[in-house]
Short mmCIF file of C-alpha atoms and ligand atoms in Angstrom, two decimals:
data_model
loop_
_atom_site.label_atom_id
_atom_site.label_comp_id
_atom_site.label_asym_id
_atom_site.label_seq_id
_atom_site.Cartn_x
_atom_site.Cartn_y
_atom_site.Cartn_z
CA MET A 1 100.02 63.09 104.20
CA ARG A 2 96.85 62.68 106.67
CA ILE A 3 96.52 66.54 108.43
CA LEU A 4 97.30 65.85 112.07
CA LYS A 5 95.23 68.46 114.68
CA SER A 6 94.26 68.66 118.49
CA GLY A 7 91.56 65.81 118.91
CA ASP A 8 93.33 62.91 117.22
CA ARG A 9 95.24 60.00 118.30
CA GLY A 10 97.31 57.10 117.06
CA LYS A 11 100.32 56.19 115.40
CA GLU A 12 101.07 59.33 113.08
CA VAL A 13 100.81 60.92 116.65
CA LEU A 14 103.07 58.92 118.26
CA ASP A 15 105.71 59.44 115.85
CA VAL A 16 105.13 63.56 116.15
CA GLN A 17 105.65 63.03 119.41
CA SER A 18 108.73 62.27 119.57
CA ARG A 19 110.10 63.89 116.70
CA LEU A 20 109.52 66.17 119.23
CA ARG A 21 110.62 65.58 122.00
CA SER A 22 113.52 64.28 119.96
CA LEU A 23 113.98 68.45 119.19
CA GLY A 24 113.98 68.64 122.59
CA PHE A 25 110.48 70.26 122.83
CA ASP A 26 108.66 70.05 125.56
CA LEU A 27 105.58 68.09 125.61
CA GLY A 28 104.29 68.43 129.46
CA THR A 29 102.89 65.40 131.29
CA ASP A 30 101.24 63.49 128.72
CA GLY A 31 104.52 63.12 127.32
CA VAL A 32 104.50 60.87 124.40
CA ASP A 33 101.13 59.55 124.59
CA GLY A 34 99.49 59.38 120.86
CA TYR A 35 97.15 62.30 122.12
CA PHE A 36 97.52 65.53 120.21
CA GLY A 37 95.95 66.79 123.56
CA ASP A 38 97.37 70.65 124.44
CA ASP A 39 100.89 69.94 125.01
CA THR A 40 101.31 68.42 121.74
CA ARG A 41 99.42 71.84 120.31
CA LEU A 42 101.36 74.29 122.40
CA ALA A 43 105.02 71.86 120.94
CA VAL A 44 103.78 71.92 118.13
CA LEU A 45 103.46 75.66 117.72
CA GLN A 46 106.67 76.55 120.13
CA PHE A 47 108.06 73.90 116.44
CA GLN A 48 106.72 75.99 114.53
CA GLN A 49 107.75 79.52 115.64
CA SER A 50 111.54 79.04 115.72
CA ASN A 51 111.59 77.42 112.40
CA GLY A 52 110.05 80.58 110.76
CA LEU A 53 106.22 78.51 109.35
CA VAL A 54 102.78 78.89 109.82
CA ALA A 55 102.24 78.69 113.23
CA ASP A 56 99.20 76.99 113.73
CA GLY A 57 99.23 73.96 115.79
CA VAL A 58 98.39 71.23 112.58
CA ILE A 59 100.75 69.30 111.41
CA ALA A 60 100.42 69.66 107.75
CA GLU A 61 102.85 68.88 104.94
CA ASN A 62 105.23 71.89 105.47
CA THR A 63 105.92 71.11 108.71
CA TRP A 64 106.08 67.40 108.81
CA CYS A 65 108.97 67.37 105.91
CA GLU A 66 110.82 71.03 108.62
CA LEU A 67 109.90 68.18 111.47
CA VAL A 68 111.18 64.57 109.61
CA GLU A 69 114.49 67.69 108.70
CA SER A 70 115.45 68.65 111.58
CA GLY A 71 116.19 65.25 112.76
CA TYR A 72 119.12 64.58 111.38
CA GLU A 73 122.49 64.97 112.87
CA ALA A 74 125.67 66.31 110.92
CA GLY A 75 127.28 62.76 110.51
CA GLU A 76 123.96 60.73 110.93
CA ARG A 77 124.64 59.83 107.09
CA LEU A 78 127.24 60.49 103.82
CA LEU A 79 125.86 63.25 102.43
CA TYR A 80 126.32 63.03 98.66
CA LEU A 81 124.70 65.23 95.30
CA LYS A 82 121.87 63.20 94.69
CA ILE A 83 118.17 62.72 93.03
CA PRO A 84 116.83 63.18 94.64
CA PRO A 85 118.21 65.83 97.26
CA PHE A 86 119.28 65.20 100.98
CA ARG A 87 117.93 67.66 102.62
CA GLY A 88 117.97 68.06 106.10
CA ALA A 89 118.91 70.21 109.53
CA ASP A 90 122.60 68.08 108.79
CA VAL A 91 122.51 69.98 105.35
CA LEU A 92 122.08 72.87 106.58
CA MET A 93 125.09 72.86 108.88
CA LEU A 94 126.76 71.56 106.46
CA GLN A 95 125.35 74.82 103.91
CA ARG A 96 126.29 77.18 107.03
CA SER A 97 129.70 76.35 108.07
CA LEU A 98 130.83 76.11 104.13
CA ASN A 99 129.68 79.67 104.06
CA CYS A 100 130.65 81.02 106.65
CA LEU A 101 134.18 79.73 105.84
CA GLY A 102 134.11 81.53 102.27
CA PHE A 103 132.65 78.38 100.36
CA ASN A 104 129.68 79.86 98.84
CA ALA A 105 127.28 76.58 99.41
CA GLY A 106 124.31 79.46 98.01
CA PRO A 107 121.36 80.09 100.70
CA GLU A 108 121.37 77.90 103.31
CA ASP A 109 118.12 75.42 102.09
CA GLY A 110 118.92 72.59 104.32
CA ILE A 111 119.14 70.64 101.08
CA PHE A 112 121.92 68.69 99.47
CA GLY A 113 121.73 70.59 95.50
CA PRO A 114 124.78 71.12 92.54
CA MET A 115 125.33 75.05 94.53
CA THR A 116 126.90 73.07 98.19
CA GLU A 117 128.93 70.52 96.30
CA ARG A 118 130.80 72.35 94.18
CA ALA A 119 131.59 74.80 97.34
CA VAL A 120 132.65 70.83 99.20
CA LEU A 121 134.50 69.88 96.09
CA ASP A 122 135.43 73.70 96.92
CA PHE A 123 136.54 72.69 100.27
CA GLN A 124 138.29 69.45 99.60
CA LYS A 125 140.45 71.58 97.44
CA ASN A 126 141.48 73.57 99.24
CA SER A 127 141.70 71.60 102.38
CA GLY A 128 143.82 68.61 100.61
CA LEU A 129 141.39 65.86 101.08
CA VAL A 130 140.16 63.33 98.39
CA VAL A 131 138.82 66.08 96.16
CA ASP A 132 135.17 63.01 95.22
CA GLY A 133 132.05 66.01 96.84
CA MET A 134 131.04 63.22 99.83
CA VAL A 135 131.16 65.02 102.63
CA ASP A 136 132.19 61.57 105.18
CA ASP A 137 133.65 62.59 108.71
CA SER A 138 137.07 63.86 107.47
CA VAL A 139 135.42 66.44 105.46
CA LEU A 140 133.58 66.83 108.27
CA LYS A 141 136.05 66.91 111.38
CA LEU A 142 138.17 69.01 108.86
CA ILE A 143 135.32 71.11 108.95
CA ASP A 144 134.90 71.23 112.80
CA VAL A 145 137.61 72.54 113.72
CA VAL A 146 138.02 74.93 111.29
CA THR A 147 135.16 76.95 112.54
CA LYS A 148 135.46 76.24 115.55
CA ASP A 149 139.10 77.92 115.76
CA GLY A 150 138.15 80.60 113.16
CA GLU A 151 135.32 82.67 112.62
CA PRO A 152 133.00 82.35 114.96
CA HIS A 153 129.31 81.25 113.47
CA SER A 154 126.75 85.57 113.38
CA ASP A 155 122.92 84.54 113.51
CA GLU A 156 122.85 87.13 110.85
CA GLY A 157 125.91 87.28 109.05
CA LYS A 158 125.58 88.26 104.75
CA ILE A 159 126.07 85.40 103.44
CA PRO A 160 126.09 85.19 99.89
CA ASP A 161 122.05 85.29 97.82
CA ARG A 162 122.02 82.56 95.49
CA ASN A 163 121.31 86.20 92.73
CA GLY A 164 123.85 87.59 94.40
CA GLY A 165 121.56 90.00 96.06
CA ALA A 166 120.79 91.56 92.25
CA ALA A 167 119.40 90.71 89.54
CA GLY A 168 121.68 90.44 86.69
CA GLY A 169 121.40 93.01 84.49
CA ARG A 170 119.35 91.20 82.88
CA THR A 171 115.98 92.69 81.14
CA LEU A 172 112.12 91.84 81.68
CA ASP A 173 112.03 90.96 78.00
CA ARG A 174 115.28 88.72 78.72
CA CYS A 175 113.64 86.81 82.23
CA THR A 176 110.86 84.12 82.66
CA ILE A 177 109.10 84.84 85.93
CA VAL A 178 106.92 81.70 87.55
CA ILE A 179 103.57 83.98 89.20
CA ASP A 180 101.73 81.26 91.70
CA ALA A 181 97.99 82.24 92.85
CA GLY A 182 97.16 80.24 95.70
CA HIS A 183 95.38 77.99 96.72
CA GLY A 184 92.48 76.51 94.15
CA GLY A 185 90.66 74.43 93.28
CA ASP A 186 89.57 72.06 96.70
CA ASP A 187 91.47 74.89 98.79
CA THR A 188 89.89 78.56 98.91
CA GLY A 189 92.25 80.08 101.49
CA ALA A 190 90.62 83.27 103.63
CA VAL A 191 86.98 83.33 102.97
CA ASN A 192 85.75 86.60 104.95
CA SER A 193 82.02 87.61 106.10
CA ALA A 194 80.57 87.87 101.96
CA GLY A 195 82.00 83.84 100.88
CA ARG A 196 84.86 86.39 98.24
CA CYS A 197 87.85 82.64 98.04
CA GLU A 198 91.02 84.14 99.00
CA LYS A 199 91.75 82.00 95.90
CA ASP A 200 89.51 83.76 92.89
CA VAL A 201 91.07 87.08 94.35
CA SER A 202 94.10 85.47 93.87
CA LEU A 203 93.49 84.75 90.97
CA ALA A 204 92.31 87.73 89.89
CA VAL A 205 96.00 89.94 91.08
CA ALA A 206 97.84 86.87 90.20
CA THR A 207 96.35 86.98 85.89
CA ARG A 208 97.04 90.65 86.10
CA LEU A 209 100.62 90.61 86.84
CA SER A 210 100.86 88.36 83.86
CA ARG A 211 99.42 90.02 81.33
CA ALA A 212 101.75 93.52 82.45
CA LEU A 213 104.66 91.40 82.50
CA GLU A 214 104.00 89.67 79.26
CA SER A 215 103.37 92.70 77.36
CA ALA A 216 106.86 94.00 78.39
CA GLY A 217 108.02 90.76 76.65
CA ALA A 218 108.75 88.18 79.81
CA ARG A 219 108.19 85.07 79.38
CA VAL A 220 105.84 83.97 82.06
CA VAL A 221 104.72 80.80 83.39
CA MET A 222 101.78 79.80 85.64
CA THR A 223 101.07 77.30 88.31
CA ARG A 224 97.03 77.47 88.16
CA GLU A 225 95.51 79.49 85.24
CA SER A 226 91.64 78.69 86.19
CA ASP A 227 90.12 76.95 89.80
CA GLN A 228 91.78 74.15 90.23
CA THR A 229 93.46 72.38 92.55
CA VAL A 230 97.69 72.31 92.44
CA PRO A 231 99.65 70.33 95.26
CA LEU A 232 101.91 72.80 97.08
CA TYR A 233 105.35 71.61 96.10
CA LEU A 234 104.37 71.07 92.26
CA ARG A 235 104.71 74.73 92.69
CA PRO A 236 108.43 75.54 93.48
CA ALA A 237 108.96 72.63 91.50
CA THR A 238 107.40 74.27 88.39
CA ALA A 239 109.58 77.27 88.73
CA ASN A 240 111.94 75.15 89.49
CA THR A 241 111.29 73.18 86.25
CA ALA A 242 110.91 75.97 84.21
CA ARG A 243 114.73 77.95 85.45
CA ALA A 244 112.62 81.07 86.14
CA ASP A 245 114.45 84.06 87.23
CA LEU A 246 112.00 84.35 89.60
CA PHE A 247 108.53 83.04 91.88
CA ILE A 248 105.98 85.00 92.42
CA SER A 249 102.96 83.45 94.84
CA ILE A 250 100.00 85.97 95.43
CA HIS A 251 97.98 85.28 98.50
CA MET A 252 95.28 87.49 100.78
CA ASN A 253 95.61 88.05 104.16
CA TRP A 254 93.05 87.51 106.73
CA SER A 255 92.27 87.96 110.08
CA ASP A 256 89.99 87.81 113.16
CA ASN A 257 89.87 91.65 113.82
CA PRO A 258 87.84 93.09 111.05
CA ARG A 259 89.82 95.60 111.24
CA ALA A 260 93.54 94.50 110.55
CA GLN A 261 94.30 95.83 107.31
CA GLY A 262 97.49 96.03 105.37
CA ALA A 263 100.10 94.94 102.26
CA ALA A 264 102.44 92.52 103.50
CA ALA A 265 105.25 90.05 100.98
CA TYR A 266 107.58 87.72 103.22
CA TYR A 267 110.60 86.02 101.41
CA PHE A 268 113.12 82.76 101.87
CA SER A 269 114.52 82.85 106.07
CA ARG A 270 115.70 79.71 108.24
CA LYS A 271 117.88 80.19 111.33
CA GLY A 272 120.01 83.42 110.82
CA TYR A 273 119.78 82.95 106.42
CA TYR A 274 118.00 84.92 104.25
CA SER A 275 117.15 85.75 100.81
CA GLU A 276 118.90 89.81 100.43
CA ALA A 277 117.32 90.14 96.93
CA GLY A 278 114.23 88.91 98.32
CA ARG A 279 113.98 91.27 101.09
CA ILE A 280 114.64 93.92 98.52
CA LEU A 281 112.25 92.72 96.27
CA ALA A 282 109.45 92.37 99.18
CA ASP A 283 109.94 95.44 100.40
CA ALA A 284 109.83 97.74 97.70
CA ILE A 285 106.68 95.78 96.54
CA VAL A 286 104.28 96.67 100.48
CA ALA A 287 105.83 99.64 99.88
CA SER A 288 104.33 99.80 96.02
CA ILE A 289 100.81 98.12 96.67
CA ALA A 290 100.56 100.90 99.72
CA GLU A 291 101.30 104.01 97.97
CA ALA A 292 98.62 102.62 94.67
CA ALA A 293 95.91 100.20 96.57
CA ALA A 294 96.21 102.85 99.87
CA VAL A 295 95.91 99.83 102.15
CA PRO A 296 98.91 100.25 105.47
CA VAL A 297 102.98 98.71 104.77
CA MET A 298 103.73 96.27 106.93
CA PRO A 299 107.54 95.82 106.66
CA ALA A 300 108.66 92.49 104.77
CA MET A 301 108.88 88.59 106.82
CA GLY A 302 111.35 86.06 106.12
CA ARG A 303 109.96 83.13 106.25
CA ASN A 304 110.18 79.69 106.10
CA PHE A 305 107.18 79.02 103.68
CA ALA A 306 107.52 75.55 101.01
CA VAL A 307 107.91 77.39 97.97
CA LEU A 308 110.05 79.98 99.35
CA ARG A 309 112.10 76.34 99.95
CA GLU A 310 112.38 75.06 97.59
CA THR A 311 112.90 77.49 94.68
CA GLU A 312 116.05 77.97 93.22
CA MET A 313 115.57 81.37 92.35
CA THR A 314 114.87 84.38 94.18
CA ALA A 315 111.08 83.81 95.96
CA VAL A 316 108.99 86.40 97.27
CA VAL A 317 105.15 85.28 98.43
CA VAL A 318 103.19 88.73 98.35
CA GLU A 319 99.42 89.28 100.26
CA PRO A 320 97.93 92.76 98.75
CA CYS A 321 95.41 93.56 101.00
CA PHE A 322 93.73 91.14 103.84
CA ILE A 323 90.51 90.71 102.76
CA THR A 324 88.76 90.05 105.96
CA GLY A 325 89.85 93.93 106.34
CA GLU A 326 86.53 96.25 106.81
CA GLY A 327 85.30 98.30 103.24
CA MET A 328 87.67 95.44 101.68
CA ASN A 329 85.37 93.47 100.43
CA ASP A 330 83.34 96.22 98.10
CA ARG A 331 86.85 96.97 97.01
CA LEU A 332 87.77 93.93 96.05
CA ASP A 333 83.68 94.26 93.72
CA ASP A 334 84.95 95.35 91.40
CA ASP A 335 88.51 95.34 89.41
CA THR A 336 89.75 98.42 90.60
CA PHE A 337 92.10 96.69 93.75
CA ALA A 338 92.79 93.53 92.03
CA SER A 339 94.30 96.33 89.05
CA ASP A 340 95.99 98.21 90.87
CA ALA A 341 97.65 95.62 93.11
CA SER A 342 98.79 94.20 89.80
CA GLU A 343 100.13 97.66 88.57
CA ALA A 344 101.55 98.29 91.63
CA ILE A 345 103.78 94.67 91.96
CA PHE A 346 104.47 94.67 88.14
CA SER A 347 106.15 98.51 88.28
CA VAL A 348 108.67 97.30 91.23
CA LEU A 349 109.76 93.59 88.57
CA ALA A 350 109.98 95.88 86.00
CA ASP A 351 112.64 98.12 88.21
CA TYR A 352 113.66 95.65 89.20
CA PHE A 353 114.36 93.84 86.04
CA GLY A 354 115.42 97.20 84.35
CA ARG A 355 112.94 97.89 81.12
CA GLN A 356 114.10 96.65 77.45
ZN1 ZN B 401 97.23 82.13 101.49
#
């Protein structure tokens, strides 16, 4: 898709604006006029912030998908398991309600997958409805009645995670881990004042990490092994196809302010749902990098990034440092930082899964 940003004009902008307005975002005095001005940018930023997306005021693939999916209301279409799966706000509401009622619909990712279908079947069986996995009016009406009269929706509930918050007693030598080096090829990622690119540092850390995991006996799949372009949505798809136990994406942080320093990590979170396993892992990883590589630690953050949402397993995005941080470029000149960071991540994974 074409990326839409300030100053753009046309039918696509009109489409974005009408979607934003129907979701209740304020487009200011100009309204839906087909011009991407300041008011539209502000509305996009607000939409991104309220959906856990990177708030850059630009409509690229991930924000566009979320915008389309946010528009579906419960009951607007018949939901059931199909390929490719139904996605959207209506699926999210269904998953949230089923989880609230104690039927395990899996991660609240807004994607109607096999776990959601199983929860629907369970719900139908328990309610004396036709057990066919189709979310029709009879299912929706009953869910509505039960959730309104029963347990109120809580915003920060402890909801069953895809792995129940733990790795399930597997050791590293029985795991498949997908390592995703961020960006690559035409997409350089962030670039610091010395011209060093995020894509190269990410690959250096990812390569070291994957070697360490392989020598511990893990099966490792990398989404890229060289400086090549990999589409955003292919990255989680690779992990899903490999039936990975864990997805780790390596990026580098950046800021206009050279004083910004520190290790950051992100786990899947969206509208009150968060991945407990992801949070535990992300927290442990930032702490470990901070100690090994002597950088400040930032608390793990819940985000709705495409790679975190689309992956069917526990997933974490790690940013070991700000490549724009003061003095950081010198530290990236030799391999010390990349190896310290990758060893720090490795030791967390070894503890998390257990060594053989
Ligand atoms: Zn990045």
